[in-house]
Amino acid sequence: MDFIQTQFTDRLKQKNIMLSDDQLSQFETYYKELVEWNEKMNLTGITEREQVYVKHFYDSLSVAFFVPMEEQRCLADIGSGAGFPSIPLKIVFPHLQVTIVDSLNKRIQFLNHLTERLNLSDVQCIHGRAEDIARTPEHRDHYDIVTARAVARLAVLNEFCLPFVKANGHFIAMKGSEVGEEVQEAAFSLKELKGTLVQTHSFELPDQEVSKRHLVIIRKTAATPAKYPRKAGTPLKSPLVR
């Protein structure tokens, strides 16, 4: 274990997350595959090893700082990109049944390759628009927890993600800087999509920069109304705001 991995494991221990040698090896394989594939396609602008461990891996696992992941059974990650936060969460909590939805097939090809290289079971990678996938019976109102990391403004994300969440399940929106304005703007979409704001958590990444992060936790109160989500492209063009 080198300095970067030691720092990574020590920081997680402070959050009561313990990594085995096998899990640490999976993260290192993840890093190498990410950098290799990033030369062929645009997966991330962050490729320096220490930064990947902090700004991608540690940041992804921040969900577990505030949500009891041992109690979650199935997770959907919407607009996952290179697999954040779902793949790091799956590595650390292997009991999770993970579904990843992304609109770019090249990213899905990377994620399928990655899950095979990491020997991860119960991971389904789906190519499609969230608005379309959320209307299929097997995914609608189904998941204990749904995540989205820096995909769109919260009023839009609610329509992308809440239809996947089962009643009394949770949607976790992972955000960067201040989110107060977004949360206010999203009030109407929450009402329409049967969501209620539980809490917003803020923390800083353990790096030399001041990297502020926010997790917006939303609980689903009832089944998704039949008219939502609207057809693909509409939530972005015409968000549910008043």
Short mmCIF file of C-alpha atoms in Angstrom, two decimals:
data_model
loop_
_atom_site.label_atom_id
_atom_site.label_comp_id
_atom_site.label_asym_id
_atom_site.label_seq_id
_atom_site.Cartn_x
_atom_site.Cartn_y
_atom_site.Cartn_z
CA MET A 1 0.00 0.00 0.00
CA ASP A 2 1.50 3.32 -1.05
CA PHE A 3 0.99 6.81 0.40
CA ILE A 4 -2.09 7.66 -1.70
CA GLN A 5 -3.85 4.42 -0.81
CA THR A 6 -2.89 4.77 2.86
CA GLN A 7 -4.35 8.29 2.93
CA PHE A 8 -7.49 7.02 1.20
CA THR A 9 -8.04 4.18 3.67
CA ASP A 10 -7.22 6.34 6.70
CA ARG A 11 -9.70 9.01 5.65
CA LEU A 12 -12.41 6.40 5.17
CA LYS A 13 -11.65 4.83 8.55
CA GLN A 14 -12.46 8.21 10.09
CA LYS A 15 -15.92 7.76 8.56
CA ASN A 16 -16.16 4.15 9.86
CA ILE A 17 -15.64 2.67 6.40
CA MET A 18 -13.08 -0.13 6.36
CA LEU A 19 -11.53 -1.45 3.14
CA SER A 20 -10.12 -4.92 2.61
CA ASP A 21 -6.99 -5.52 0.53
CA ASP A 22 -9.21 -6.88 -2.25
CA GLN A 23 -11.36 -3.76 -2.26
CA LEU A 24 -8.30 -1.53 -2.35
CA SER A 25 -7.03 -3.55 -5.30
CA GLN A 26 -10.36 -3.01 -7.05
CA PHE A 27 -10.04 0.75 -6.63
CA GLU A 28 -6.54 0.67 -8.12
CA THR A 29 -7.77 -1.38 -11.08
CA TYR A 30 -10.64 1.11 -11.47
CA TYR A 31 -8.13 3.98 -11.60
CA LYS A 32 -6.00 2.27 -14.25
CA GLU A 33 -8.97 1.37 -16.44
CA LEU A 34 -10.37 4.91 -16.13
CA VAL A 35 -7.11 6.48 -17.29
CA GLU A 36 -6.62 3.97 -20.11
CA TRP A 37 -10.14 4.37 -21.48
CA ASN A 38 -10.00 8.14 -21.02
CA GLU A 39 -7.38 8.26 -23.76
CA LYS A 40 -9.97 6.87 -26.19
CA MET A 41 -13.06 8.74 -24.97
CA ASN A 42 -13.92 11.61 -22.67
CA LEU A 43 -14.74 10.08 -19.28
CA THR A 44 -13.15 12.59 -16.92
CA GLY A 45 -11.02 15.71 -16.83
CA ILE A 46 -9.35 14.40 -13.67
CA THR A 47 -6.67 11.78 -14.31
CA GLU A 48 -3.93 12.52 -11.75
CA ARG A 49 -3.97 9.53 -9.40
CA GLU A 50 -4.30 11.30 -6.06
CA GLN A 51 -7.03 13.55 -7.45
CA VAL A 52 -9.00 10.56 -8.76
CA TYR A 53 -8.86 8.94 -5.32
CA VAL A 54 -10.09 12.13 -3.63
CA LYS A 55 -12.40 13.82 -6.16
CA HIS A 56 -13.95 10.68 -7.62
CA PHE A 57 -13.58 7.74 -5.22
CA TYR A 58 -13.79 9.49 -1.85
CA ASP A 59 -16.42 11.91 -3.12
CA SER A 60 -18.55 9.02 -4.40
CA LEU A 61 -18.35 7.26 -1.04
CA SER A 62 -19.55 10.39 0.75
CA VAL A 63 -23.09 9.08 0.23
CA ALA A 64 -22.27 6.48 2.89
CA PHE A 65 -21.27 9.20 5.37
CA PHE A 66 -24.91 10.27 5.62
CA VAL A 67 -26.98 7.27 4.46
CA PRO A 68 -26.86 3.81 6.10
CA MET A 69 -25.86 1.86 3.01
CA GLU A 70 -26.07 -1.51 4.80
CA GLU A 71 -29.84 -0.98 4.92
CA GLN A 72 -30.19 -0.31 1.16
CA ARG A 73 -30.83 -3.19 -1.23
CA CYS A 74 -31.06 -1.74 -4.73
CA LEU A 75 -29.53 1.45 -6.12
CA ALA A 76 -29.99 3.26 -9.43
CA ASP A 77 -27.38 5.75 -10.62
CA ILE A 78 -28.72 8.18 -13.22
CA GLY A 79 -26.29 9.79 -15.66
CA SER A 80 -23.45 7.90 -14.05
CA GLY A 81 -20.76 8.84 -16.57
CA ALA A 82 -17.64 6.90 -15.59
CA GLY A 83 -19.46 5.10 -12.76
CA PHE A 84 -19.62 7.71 -10.02
CA PRO A 85 -20.91 7.26 -7.36
CA SER A 86 -22.36 3.79 -7.99
CA ILE A 87 -19.22 1.73 -8.72
CA PRO A 88 -17.23 2.93 -5.66
CA LEU A 89 -20.34 2.29 -3.54
CA LYS A 90 -20.69 -1.19 -5.03
CA ILE A 91 -17.03 -1.99 -4.30
CA VAL A 92 -17.42 -1.04 -0.64
CA PHE A 93 -20.96 -2.41 -0.23
CA PRO A 94 -21.02 -5.51 -2.45
CA HIS A 95 -24.53 -6.52 -1.35
CA LEU A 96 -26.00 -3.65 -3.40
CA GLN A 97 -27.89 -4.44 -6.58
CA VAL A 98 -26.87 -1.62 -8.89
CA THR A 99 -28.49 -0.27 -12.04
CA ILE A 100 -26.65 2.40 -14.02
CA VAL A 101 -28.46 4.50 -16.62
CA ASP A 102 -26.55 6.63 -19.09
CA SER A 103 -27.54 8.13 -22.44
CA LEU A 104 -24.12 7.63 -24.09
CA ASN A 105 -23.48 4.10 -25.30
CA LYS A 106 -19.68 4.51 -25.21
CA ARG A 107 -19.85 5.11 -21.47
CA ILE A 108 -22.04 2.04 -21.04
CA GLN A 109 -19.44 -0.01 -22.94
CA PHE A 110 -16.77 1.24 -20.54
CA LEU A 111 -18.92 0.43 -17.51
CA ASN A 112 -19.68 -3.08 -18.76
CA HIS A 113 -15.96 -3.67 -19.28
CA LEU A 114 -15.17 -2.18 -15.86
CA THR A 115 -17.66 -4.31 -13.94
CA GLU A 116 -16.21 -7.39 -15.61
CA ARG A 117 -12.63 -6.37 -14.75
CA LEU A 118 -13.63 -5.71 -11.14
CA ASN A 119 -15.58 -8.98 -10.88
CA LEU A 120 -18.70 -7.16 -9.75
CA SER A 121 -21.98 -9.06 -9.77
CA ASP A 122 -25.53 -7.63 -9.74
CA VAL A 123 -24.60 -4.57 -11.82
CA GLN A 124 -26.83 -3.71 -14.78
CA CYS A 125 -25.71 -0.98 -17.20
CA ILE A 126 -28.50 0.45 -19.35
CA HIS A 127 -28.09 2.68 -22.39
CA GLY A 128 -31.00 5.10 -22.60
CA ARG A 129 -32.58 8.36 -21.50
CA ALA A 130 -33.71 8.47 -17.89
CA GLU A 131 -37.15 9.72 -18.94
CA ASP A 132 -37.68 6.62 -21.10
CA ILE A 133 -36.22 4.04 -18.73
CA ALA A 134 -38.25 5.39 -15.79
CA ARG A 135 -41.47 4.53 -17.64
CA THR A 136 -40.66 0.82 -17.84
CA PRO A 137 -42.42 -1.29 -15.16
CA GLU A 138 -39.22 -2.94 -13.90
CA HIS A 139 -37.61 0.40 -13.04
CA ARG A 140 -40.50 2.68 -12.12
CA ASP A 141 -41.02 3.25 -8.36
CA HIS A 142 -38.56 0.43 -7.70
CA TYR A 143 -35.29 1.53 -6.06
CA ASP A 144 -34.41 2.04 -2.39
CA ILE A 145 -31.89 4.72 -3.29
CA VAL A 146 -31.22 6.71 -6.46
CA THR A 147 -28.14 8.85 -7.01
CA ALA A 148 -27.12 11.55 -9.46
CA ARG A 149 -23.81 13.39 -9.34
CA ALA A 150 -23.48 16.83 -10.92
CA VAL A 151 -25.86 16.06 -13.79
CA ALA A 152 -28.27 19.03 -13.88
CA ARG A 153 -30.07 21.53 -11.66
CA LEU A 154 -32.20 19.97 -8.94
CA ALA A 155 -35.54 20.91 -10.51
CA VAL A 156 -34.52 18.86 -13.56
CA LEU A 157 -32.87 16.07 -11.59
CA ASN A 158 -36.05 15.49 -9.61
CA GLU A 159 -37.91 14.58 -12.79
CA PHE A 160 -35.02 12.42 -14.01
CA CYS A 161 -34.59 10.54 -10.75
CA LEU A 162 -37.63 10.51 -8.47
CA PRO A 163 -39.67 8.28 -10.84
CA PHE A 164 -37.10 5.52 -10.17
CA VAL A 165 -37.45 5.77 -6.38
CA LYS A 166 -39.90 3.56 -4.53
CA ALA A 167 -42.26 5.05 -1.94
CA ASN A 168 -40.26 5.85 1.23
CA GLY A 169 -37.02 5.41 -0.71
CA HIS A 170 -34.52 8.23 -1.17
CA PHE A 171 -32.98 10.28 -3.95
CA ILE A 172 -29.49 11.64 -3.24
CA ALA A 173 -28.45 14.61 -5.38
CA MET A 174 -24.67 15.14 -5.20
CA LYS A 175 -23.78 18.76 -5.73
CA GLY A 176 -20.76 21.04 -5.68
CA SER A 177 -21.08 24.59 -4.39
CA GLU A 178 -24.01 26.24 -2.63
CA VAL A 179 -27.41 24.67 -3.33
CA GLY A 180 -29.82 26.92 -1.44
CA GLU A 181 -31.14 28.60 -4.59
CA GLU A 182 -31.52 25.27 -6.39
CA VAL A 183 -33.44 23.77 -3.47
CA GLN A 184 -35.86 26.72 -3.45
CA GLU A 185 -36.27 26.52 -7.22
CA ALA A 186 -37.02 22.78 -6.95
CA ALA A 187 -39.94 23.14 -4.52
CA PHE A 188 -42.64 22.82 -7.19
CA SER A 189 -40.99 19.79 -8.84
CA LEU A 190 -40.78 18.07 -5.44
CA LYS A 191 -44.49 18.61 -4.88
CA GLU A 192 -45.39 17.35 -8.36
CA LEU A 193 -43.14 14.28 -8.15
CA LYS A 194 -44.10 13.25 -4.61
CA GLY A 195 -40.79 14.11 -2.99
CA THR A 196 -39.97 15.89 0.23
CA LEU A 197 -36.67 17.42 1.26
CA VAL A 198 -35.17 15.57 4.23
CA GLN A 199 -31.85 17.35 4.71
CA THR A 200 -28.93 18.99 2.94
CA HIS A 201 -25.48 17.97 4.14
CA SER A 202 -22.33 19.95 3.39
CA PHE A 203 -18.72 18.85 3.71
CA GLU A 204 -15.30 19.51 2.23
CA LEU A 205 -13.13 17.08 0.32
CA PRO A 206 -9.82 16.34 2.08
CA ASP A 207 -7.54 17.98 -0.44
CA GLN A 208 -5.40 21.09 -0.57
CA GLU A 209 -8.08 23.09 -2.34
CA VAL A 210 -11.30 24.15 -0.69
CA SER A 211 -13.64 21.73 -2.45
CA LYS A 212 -17.12 22.16 -1.02
CA ARG A 213 -19.68 19.42 -1.58
CA HIS A 214 -23.39 19.12 -0.80
CA LEU A 215 -25.67 16.11 -0.60
CA VAL A 216 -29.37 16.85 -0.97
CA ILE A 217 -31.43 14.00 0.49
CA ILE A 218 -35.02 13.69 -0.74
CA ARG A 219 -37.59 11.12 0.36
CA LYS A 220 -40.23 9.78 -2.00
CA THR A 221 -43.65 9.95 -0.33
CA ALA A 222 -45.86 8.15 -2.88
CA ALA A 223 -45.90 6.55 -6.32
CA THR A 224 -44.97 8.70 -9.33
CA PRO A 225 -47.98 10.40 -10.96
CA ALA A 226 -48.77 8.86 -14.36
CA LYS A 227 -47.88 11.99 -16.35
CA TYR A 228 -44.24 11.95 -15.17
CA PRO A 229 -41.58 11.87 -16.34
CA ARG A 230 -42.47 13.83 -19.44
CA LYS A 231 -41.04 12.79 -22.80
CA ALA A 232 -37.26 12.71 -23.24
CA GLY A 233 -35.74 16.18 -23.52
CA THR A 234 -38.69 18.06 -22.01
CA PRO A 235 -37.40 18.29 -18.40
CA LEU A 236 -34.24 20.05 -19.56
CA LYS A 237 -36.05 22.38 -21.94
CA SER A 238 -38.93 23.13 -19.59
CA PRO A 239 -38.11 22.37 -15.94
CA LEU A 240 -40.90 22.03 -13.39
CA VAL A 241 -40.51 25.45 -11.76
CA ARG A 242 -42.87 28.23 -10.73
#
